């Protein structure tokens, strides 16, 4: 009988349950070597091509999201002006949408940006910030699902609220309903397209002490989507990048301020050997009928 695992809301630890069967733990297997190699290939493409990511995000997240993208070689634009947003999305390589600070101006910009992305076949990322805290925001974000985001990234509460489902398999169900890759972030990250599911345990608790870390992760996924047409792989590569870099940056700093500074340096200086050495990925399968 295979062991099983579940992504839990209380900190995201991997615990025993009957929800997901573990297929393999590839931290020391060939799987992580392949993933690390593909991640480095994407990082080299980002540095070479310098794709532009159009980000609609909350003011708190703008600087950090831009810095994270610049660290991997991507460019970013943050405009929300209704007279130019469509042009910016048309010429961008990917769109990243964050529902933080969801005022009428931001909502109008999101509506136009998402429609433009669909019209011009651009991949886009949805970060449903705080949809668990506001029924109005949740309803709005659920309406955006009709526009088929490539990736949806949120924490446990956000993903389950967006899915209107408190079951352990809500991320998989949401992925199947929308056709998106769903990333549920936490102490353990869960990445699923409804068929494949990975758990990733890289990262640092200091990520919870820096503002906009989740928002910047969504923007980074957008960067990887710009150079990799497979949303599942793009999400895995982005989270492996930021997770391993976070672990390395803890060694260099003394607290949240220095952690944030060193995180950018560690992302910039990542190499394949480090990704192989530090990457921790668990492949799982959903238990039928759960």
Short mmCIF file of N, CA and C in Angstrom, two decimals, residues 107 131 134-145 161-162:
data_model
loop_
_atom_site.label_atom_id
_atom_site.label_comp_id
_atom_site.label_asym_id
_atom_site.label_seq_id
_atom_site.Cartn_x
_atom_site.Cartn_y
_atom_site.Cartn_z
N UNK A 107 -10.54 47.43 -10.99
CA UNK A 107 -11.46 46.46 -11.57
C UNK A 107 -11.66 46.72 -13.07
N UNK A 131 -9.93 36.69 -1.44
CA UNK A 131 -11.29 36.37 -1.84
C UNK A 131 -12.06 35.67 -0.72
N UNK A 134 -13.99 38.59 1.51
CA UNK A 134 -15.02 39.47 0.94
C UNK A 134 -15.84 38.70 -0.08
N UNK A 135 -17.15 38.63 0.15
CA UNK A 135 -18.01 37.93 -0.80
C UNK A 135 -18.06 38.66 -2.14
N UNK A 136 -17.98 40.00 -2.12
CA UNK A 136 -17.96 40.78 -3.35
C UNK A 136 -16.72 40.47 -4.18
N UNK A 137 -15.59 40.43 -3.51
CA UNK A 137 -14.34 40.12 -4.21
C UNK A 137 -14.34 38.68 -4.72
N UNK A 138 -14.86 37.77 -3.92
CA UNK A 138 -14.91 36.37 -4.35
C UNK A 138 -15.79 36.22 -5.59
N UNK A 139 -16.93 36.89 -5.61
CA UNK A 139 -17.83 36.81 -6.77
C UNK A 139 -17.16 37.38 -8.01
N UNK A 140 -16.44 38.48 -7.84
CA UNK A 140 -15.74 39.08 -8.97
C UNK A 140 -14.66 38.14 -9.51
N UNK A 141 -13.86 37.58 -8.62
CA UNK A 141 -12.78 36.68 -9.04
C UNK A 141 -13.35 35.42 -9.70
N UNK A 142 -14.45 34.93 -9.19
CA UNK A 142 -15.07 33.77 -9.81
C UNK A 142 -15.56 34.08 -11.22
N UNK A 143 -15.99 35.32 -11.44
CA UNK A 143 -16.36 35.72 -12.80
C UNK A 143 -15.18 35.73 -13.73
N UNK A 144 -14.00 36.05 -13.21
CA UNK A 144 -12.79 36.05 -14.05
C UNK A 144 -12.41 34.65 -14.51
N UNK A 145 -12.86 33.64 -13.80
CA UNK A 145 -12.53 32.27 -14.18
C UNK A 145 -13.08 31.91 -15.56
N UNK A 161 -11.86 29.22 -1.09
CA UNK A 161 -12.97 30.16 -1.24
C UNK A 161 -13.32 30.34 -2.71
N UNK A 162 -12.31 30.46 -3.56
CA UNK A 162 -12.55 30.62 -4.99
C UNK A 162 -13.28 29.41 -5.56
#
